[in-house]
Coordinates of N, CA and C in Angstrom, one line a residue:
P1 N 0.8 -1.2 -0.1 CA 0.0 0.0 0.0 C 0.9 1.3 0.0
S2 N 0.3 2.3 -0.5 CA 0.9 3.6 -0.5 C 0.0 4.7 0.0
L3 N 0.4 5.6 0.8 CA -0.4 6.7 1.4 C 0.0 8.0 0.9
T4 N -0.9 9.0 0.9 CA -0.6 10.3 0.6 C 0.0 10.9 1.9
D5 N 0.6 12.1 1.8 CA 1.3 12.7 2.9 C 0.5 12.9 4.1
D6 N -0.8 13.2 4.0 CA -1.8 13.4 5.0 C -2.3 12.1 5.6
E7 N -1.9 11.0 5.0 CA -2.4 9.8 5.3 C -4.0 9.5 5.3
K8 N -4.6 10.3 4.4 CA -6.0 10.2 4.3 C -6.4 9.3 3.1
T9 N -5.5 9.1 2.2 CA -5.8 8.3 0.9 C -4.8 7.1 0.9
M10 N -5.3 6.0 0.6 CA -4.4 4.8 0.5 C -4.8 4.1 -0.9
V11 N -3.7 3.7 -1.6 CA -3.9 3.0 -2.8 C -3.1 1.7 -2.7
Y12 N -3.7 0.6 -3.2 CA -2.9 -0.7 -3.1 C -3.4 -1.7 -4.2
C13 N -2.6 -2.7 -4.5 CA -3.0 -3.8 -5.4 C -3.7 -4.8 -4.7
S14 N -4.8 -5.3 -5.3 CA -5.6 -6.5 -4.7 C -5.8 -7.4 -5.9
G15 N -5.2 -8.5 -5.9 CA -5.4 -9.4 -7.1 C -4.8 -8.7 -8.3
N16 N -5.7 -8.5 -9.3 CA -5.3 -7.7 -10.5 C -5.9 -6.4 -10.6
R17 N -6.3 -5.8 -9.4 CA -7.0 -4.4 -9.5 C -6.2 -3.5 -8.5
L18 N -6.2 -2.3 -8.9 CA -5.8 -1.2 -8.0 C -7.0 -0.7 -7.2
M19 N -6.9 -0.6 -5.9 CA -8.0 -0.1 -5.0 C -7.6 1.1 -4.3
I20 N -8.6 1.9 -3.9 CA -8.5 3.1 -3.2 C -9.3 3.1 -2.0
A21 N -8.8 3.6 -0.8 CA -9.7 3.8 0.4 C -9.3 5.1 0.9
E22 N -10.2 5.8 1.5 CA -10.1 7.2 2.0 C -10.7 7.3 3.3
R23 N -10.2 8.3 4.0 CA -10.9 8.8 5.3 C -10.7 10.3 5.5
S24 N -11.6 10.8 6.4 CA -11.5 12.3 6.5 C -10.4 12.8 7.4
N25 N -10.1 11.9 8.4 CA -8.9 12.2 9.2 C -8.2 11.0 9.7
I26 N -7.0 11.1 10.3 CA -6.2 9.9 10.6 C -6.7 9.2 11.8
D27 N -7.6 9.8 12.6 CA -8.1 9.0 13.7 C -9.3 8.1 13.3
E28 N -9.7 8.2 12.1 CA -10.8 7.3 11.7 C -10.3 6.1 10.8
P29 N -11.0 5.0 10.8 CA -10.6 3.9 9.9 C -10.8 4.3 8.4
F30 N -10.2 3.7 7.5 CA -10.4 3.9 6.1 C -11.8 3.5 5.7
S31 N -12.3 4.1 4.6 CA -13.5 3.6 4.1 C -13.4 2.3 3.4
K32 N -14.5 1.6 3.0 CA -14.4 0.3 2.4 C -13.6 0.6 1.0
P33 N -12.6 -0.1 0.7 CA -11.9 0.0 -0.5 C -12.7 -0.1 -1.8
T34 N -12.5 0.6 -2.8 CA -13.2 0.5 -4.1 C -12.2 0.5 -5.2
P35 N -12.5 -0.2 -6.2 CA -11.6 -0.3 -7.4 C -11.4 1.1 -8.0
L36 N -10.2 1.4 -8.6 CA -10.0 2.5 -9.3 C -10.7 2.4 -10.7
P37 N -10.8 3.6 -11.4 CA -11.6 3.5 -12.7 C -11.3 2.4 -13.6
D38 N -12.2 2.0 -14.5 CA -12.0 0.9 -15.4 C -10.8 1.2 -16.4
A39 N -10.6 2.6 -16.7 CA -9.4 2.9 -17.6 C -8.2 2.3 -17.0
I40 N -8.0 2.2 -15.7 CA -6.9 1.7 -15.1 C -7.0 0.1 -14.9
N41 N -8.0 -0.3 -14.4 CA -8.2 -1.7 -14.0 C -8.5 -2.6 -15.1
R42 N -9.0 -2.1 -16.2 CA -9.3 -3.0 -17.4 C -8.2 -3.1 -18.4
M43 N -7.0 -2.5 -18.1 CA -5.9 -2.6 -19.1 C -5.5 -4.0 -19.2
P44 N -5.0 -4.5 -20.4 CA -4.4 -5.9 -20.4 C -3.2 -6.0 -19.5
G45 N -3.0 -7.1 -18.9 CA -1.8 -7.3 -18.1 C -2.2 -7.1 -16.6
K46 N -1.3 -7.5 -15.8 CA -1.5 -7.5 -14.3 C -0.9 -6.2 -13.7
R47 N -1.7 -5.5 -12.9 CA -1.3 -4.3 -12.3 C -0.7 -4.6 -11.0
E48 N 0.4 -3.9 -10.6 CA 1.1 -4.1 -9.4 C 2.0 -2.9 -9.1
S49 N 2.6 -2.9 -7.8 CA 3.5 -1.9 -7.4 C 3.1 -0.5 -7.7
S50 N 2.0 -0.2 -7.0 CA 1.3 1.1 -7.2 C 1.9 2.1 -6.1
C51 N 1.9 3.3 -6.5 CA 2.3 4.4 -5.5 C 1.6 5.7 -5.8
I52 N 1.0 6.3 -4.8 CA 0.3 7.5 -5.0 C 1.2 8.7 -4.5
S53 N 1.2 9.8 -5.3 CA 2.0 11.0 -4.9 C 1.5 11.5 -3.5
G54 N 2.4 12.3 -2.9 CA 2.1 12.9 -1.6 C 0.7 13.7 -1.6
D55 N 0.6 14.5 -2.7 CA -0.6 15.3 -2.8 C -1.9 14.6 -3.3
G56 N -1.7 13.3 -3.5 CA -2.8 12.4 -4.0 C -3.3 12.7 -5.4
L57 N -2.6 13.4 -6.3 CA -3.0 13.8 -7.5 C -2.5 12.9 -8.7
Q58 N -1.4 12.1 -8.4 CA -0.8 11.2 -9.3 C -0.6 9.9 -8.8
L59 N -0.8 8.9 -9.7 CA -0.6 7.5 -9.4 C 0.4 6.8 -10.3
V60 N 1.4 6.1 -9.9 CA 2.2 5.4 -10.7 C 1.9 3.8 -10.4
F61 N 2.0 3.1 -11.4 CA 1.9 1.6 -11.2 C 2.5 0.9 -12.4
V62 N 2.8 -0.4 -12.1 CA 3.5 -1.2 -13.1 C 2.4 -2.1 -13.7
V63 N 2.4 -2.3 -15.1 CA 1.5 -3.2 -15.7 C 2.5 -4.3 -16.3
R64 N 2.2 -5.6 -15.9 CA 3.0 -6.7 -16.4 C 2.3 -7.2 -17.7
Q65 N 3.0 -7.0 -18.8 CA 2.5 -7.6 -20.1 C 3.7 -8.4 -20.6
Q66 N 3.9 -8.3 -22.0 CA 5.0 -8.8 -22.5 C 6.3 -8.1 -21.9
N67 N 6.2 -6.9 -21.8 CA 7.3 -6.0 -21.3 C 6.7 -5.2 -20.0
D68 N 7.2 -5.3 -18.9 CA 6.7 -4.6 -17.7 C 7.0 -3.2 -17.8
D69 N 5.9 -2.3 -17.8 CA 6.1 -0.9 -18.0 C 5.5 -0.2 -16.8
V70 N 5.9 1.0 -16.6 CA 5.4 1.9 -15.6 C 4.4 2.9 -16.2
W71 N 3.3 3.0 -15.6 CA 2.2 3.9 -16.2 C 1.9 5.0 -15.1
L72 N 1.3 6.1 -15.5 CA 0.9 7.2 -14.6 C -0.5 7.6 -15.0
S73 N -1.3 7.8 -13.9 CA -2.6 8.4 -14.0 C -2.7 9.5 -13.1
R74 N -3.4 10.6 -13.6 CA -3.5 11.9 -12.9 C -5.0 12.2 -12.6
R75 N -5.2 13.1 -11.6 CA -6.4 13.7 -11.4 C -6.2 15.2 -11.0
V76 N -7.2 16.0 -11.3 CA -7.1 17.4 -11.0 C -7.2 17.7 -9.5
A77 N -8.2 17.1 -8.9 CA -8.4 17.4 -7.4 C -8.6 15.9 -6.7
R78 N -8.4 15.9 -5.5 CA -8.6 14.6 -4.8 C -10.0 14.1 -4.8
T79 N -10.9 15.0 -5.0 CA -12.4 14.5 -5.1 C -12.7 14.0 -6.5
D80 N -11.8 14.2 -7.4 CA -11.9 13.7 -8.9 C -11.4 12.2 -8.9
P81 N -11.9 11.5 -10.0 CA -11.4 10.1 -10.2 C -10.0 10.3 -11.0
F82 N -9.3 9.3 -10.9 CA -8.1 9.3 -11.7 C -8.4 9.1 -13.2
G83 N -7.7 9.7 -14.1 CA -8.0 9.7 -15.5 C -7.3 8.5 -16.1
A84 N -7.4 8.5 -17.5 CA -6.8 7.4 -18.3 C -5.3 7.4 -18.1
P85 N -4.8 6.2 -17.8 CA -3.3 6.1 -17.6 C -2.5 6.3 -18.9
E86 N -1.3 6.8 -18.7 CA -0.5 7.0 -19.8 C 0.9 6.2 -19.5
R87 N 1.5 5.5 -20.6 CA 2.7 4.9 -20.4 C 3.8 5.9 -20.3
L88 N 4.6 5.9 -19.3 CA 5.7 6.8 -19.2 C 6.7 6.7 -20.3
L89 N 7.2 7.8 -20.8 CA 8.1 7.7 -21.9 C 9.5 7.4 -21.4
P90 N 10.4 7.1 -22.3 CA 11.8 6.8 -22.0 C 12.3 8.2 -21.4
P91 N 13.2 8.2 -20.5 CA 14.0 7.0 -20.1 C 13.4 6.1 -19.1
V92 N 12.2 6.4 -18.6 CA 11.6 5.6 -17.5 C 11.4 4.2 -18.1
N93 N 10.6 4.0 -19.1 CA 10.4 2.8 -19.7 C 11.4 2.5 -20.8
S94 N 11.7 1.3 -21.0 CA 12.7 0.8 -22.0 C 12.3 -0.5 -22.6
A95 N 13.1 -1.1 -23.4 CA 12.9 -2.4 -24.0 C 13.0 -3.5 -22.9
A96 N 13.6 -3.1 -21.8 CA 13.7 -4.1 -20.6 C 12.4 -4.1 -19.8
S97 N 12.4 -4.8 -18.8 CA 11.2 -4.9 -17.8 C 11.5 -3.8 -16.7
E98 N 10.5 -3.0 -16.5 CA 10.6 -2.1 -15.3 C 9.6 -2.6 -14.2
T99 N 10.0 -2.6 -13.0 CA 9.2 -3.1 -11.9 C 9.2 -2.1 -10.8
I100 N 8.7 -2.4 -9.7 CA 8.6 -1.5 -8.5 C 8.8 0.0 -8.8
S101 N 7.8 0.6 -8.6 CA 7.8 2.1 -8.9 C 7.3 2.9 -7.5
I102 N 8.2 3.7 -7.2 CA 8.0 4.6 -6.0 C 8.1 6.1 -6.2
F103 N 7.2 6.9 -5.9 CA 7.3 8.4 -6.0 C 8.0 8.9 -4.8
S104 N 8.7 10.1 -4.9 CA 9.1 10.9 -3.9 C 7.9 11.7 -3.3
P105 N 7.9 12.1 -2.1 CA 6.7 12.8 -1.6 C 6.2 14.0 -2.5
D106 N 7.2 14.7 -3.2 CA 6.8 15.8 -4.0 C 6.4 15.4 -5.4
G107 N 6.6 14.2 -5.7 CA 6.2 13.7 -7.1 C 7.2 14.0 -8.1
L108 N 8.4 14.6 -7.8 CA 9.3 15.0 -8.7 C 10.4 13.9 -9.0
T109 N 10.5 12.9 -8.2 CA 11.5 11.8 -8.4 C 10.7 10.5 -8.4
L110 N 11.0 9.7 -9.3 CA 10.5 8.3 -9.4 C 11.6 7.3 -9.3
C111 N 11.4 6.3 -8.5 CA 12.4 5.2 -8.5 C 11.8 3.9 -9.0
V112 N 12.5 3.3 -9.9 CA 12.1 1.9 -10.4 C 13.2 1.0 -10.4
T113 N 12.9 -0.3 -10.6 CA 14.0 -1.3 -10.8 C 13.8 -1.7 -12.2
S114 N 14.9 -2.1 -12.8 CA 14.9 -2.6 -14.3 C 16.0 -3.5 -14.5
N115 N 15.8 -4.4 -15.5 CA 16.8 -5.4 -15.8 C 17.4 -5.0 -17.2
R116 N 17.7 -3.7 -17.4 CA 18.2 -3.2 -18.6 C 19.6 -3.8 -18.9
P117 N 19.9 -4.1 -20.1 CA 21.2 -4.6 -20.5 C 22.3 -3.6 -20.4
G118 N 23.5 -4.1 -20.1 CA 24.7 -3.2 -20.0 C 24.8 -2.5 -18.7
K119 N 24.0 -2.9 -17.8 CA 24.1 -2.2 -16.5 C 24.8 -3.3 -15.5
F120 N 24.6 -3.1 -14.3 CA 25.1 -4.1 -13.3 C 24.3 -5.4 -13.6
A121 N 24.7 -6.5 -13.0 CA 24.0 -7.8 -13.1 C 22.7 -7.7 -12.5
G122 N 21.7 -8.5 -12.9 CA 20.4 -8.6 -12.3 C 19.6 -7.3 -12.5
S123 N 18.7 -6.9 -11.6 CA 17.9 -5.7 -11.6 C 18.7 -4.5 -10.9
D124 N 18.7 -3.4 -11.6 CA 19.3 -2.2 -11.0 C 18.2 -1.3 -10.6
G125 N 18.5 -0.4 -9.6 CA 17.6 0.6 -9.2 C 17.9 1.9 -10.1
F126 N 16.9 2.6 -10.4 CA 17.0 3.8 -11.2 C 16.2 4.9 -10.7
L127 N 16.8 6.1 -10.5 CA 16.1 7.3 -10.1 C 15.8 8.2 -11.5
F128 N 14.6 8.7 -11.6 CA 14.4 9.6 -12.7 C 13.8 10.9 -12.0
R129 N 14.2 12.0 -12.6 CA 13.8 13.3 -11.9 C 13.1 14.1 -13.1
R130 N 12.2 15.0 -12.6 CA 11.6 16.0 -13.5 C 11.6 17.4 -12.8
S131 N 11.3 18.4 -13.6 CA 11.4 19.8 -13.0 C 10.0 20.1 -12.4
S132 N 8.9 19.5 -12.8 CA 7.6 19.9 -12.2 C 6.7 18.6 -12.4
T133 N 5.6 18.6 -11.7 CA 4.7 17.4 -11.8 C 4.0 17.3 -13.1
T134 N 4.2 18.3 -14.0 CA 3.5 18.2 -15.4 C 4.5 17.8 -16.5
A135 N 5.9 17.9 -16.1 CA 7.0 17.6 -17.0 C 7.1 16.0 -17.1
N136 N 7.8 15.7 -18.1 CA 8.2 14.2 -18.4 C 9.5 14.0 -17.4
F137 N 9.6 12.8 -17.0 CA 10.8 12.4 -16.3 C 12.0 12.4 -17.3
A138 N 13.1 13.0 -16.9 CA 14.2 13.1 -17.9 C 15.5 12.5 -17.3
E139 N 15.9 13.0 -16.3 CA 17.3 12.6 -15.7 C 17.2 11.1 -15.3
E140 N 18.3 10.4 -15.5 CA 18.3 9.0 -15.0 C 19.6 8.7 -14.2
E141 N 19.4 8.2 -13.2 CA 20.6 7.9 -12.3 C 20.5 6.4 -11.9
N142 N 21.5 5.6 -12.3 CA 21.6 4.2 -12.0 C 22.1 4.1 -10.6
L143 N 21.3 3.4 -9.7 CA 21.6 3.2 -8.4 C 22.4 1.9 -8.1
G144 N 22.5 1.1 -9.1 CA 23.1 -0.3 -8.9 C 22.2 -1.4 -8.7
R145 N 22.8 -2.5 -8.5 CA 22.1 -3.8 -8.2 C 21.3 -3.7 -7.0
N146 N 20.1 -4.3 -6.9 CA 19.3 -4.5 -5.8 C 19.8 -5.6 -5.0

């Protein structure tokens, strides 16, 4: 599971669906979890490794298909549903498999693991940075083998 900074929204994978649960304050239990919109949950492949941004407006997750890729879904306000997901552009996604995706609290840095060729053996950790939450991720830093 992943929480927003205020701990009022939680997103997690359950089976092949991404679920969301919310609460009005941290002293209350979360609401009954509900599936995220069909645009996210009806994509071909298995959804996993989801992470919501600190402000609750962006969601990254991995879709396992022939090639595991990281996808991003946005919403304008926390009361809005998440929109249609978009496959993140290179350098985040590559011809290799990308797994585990984690946002920094400000949504400007994304961490993934990947089995890209020519790197260290096995899966390496990669950081990707962007200048704003509306910009594409550009900078890549190889963190080395997991």
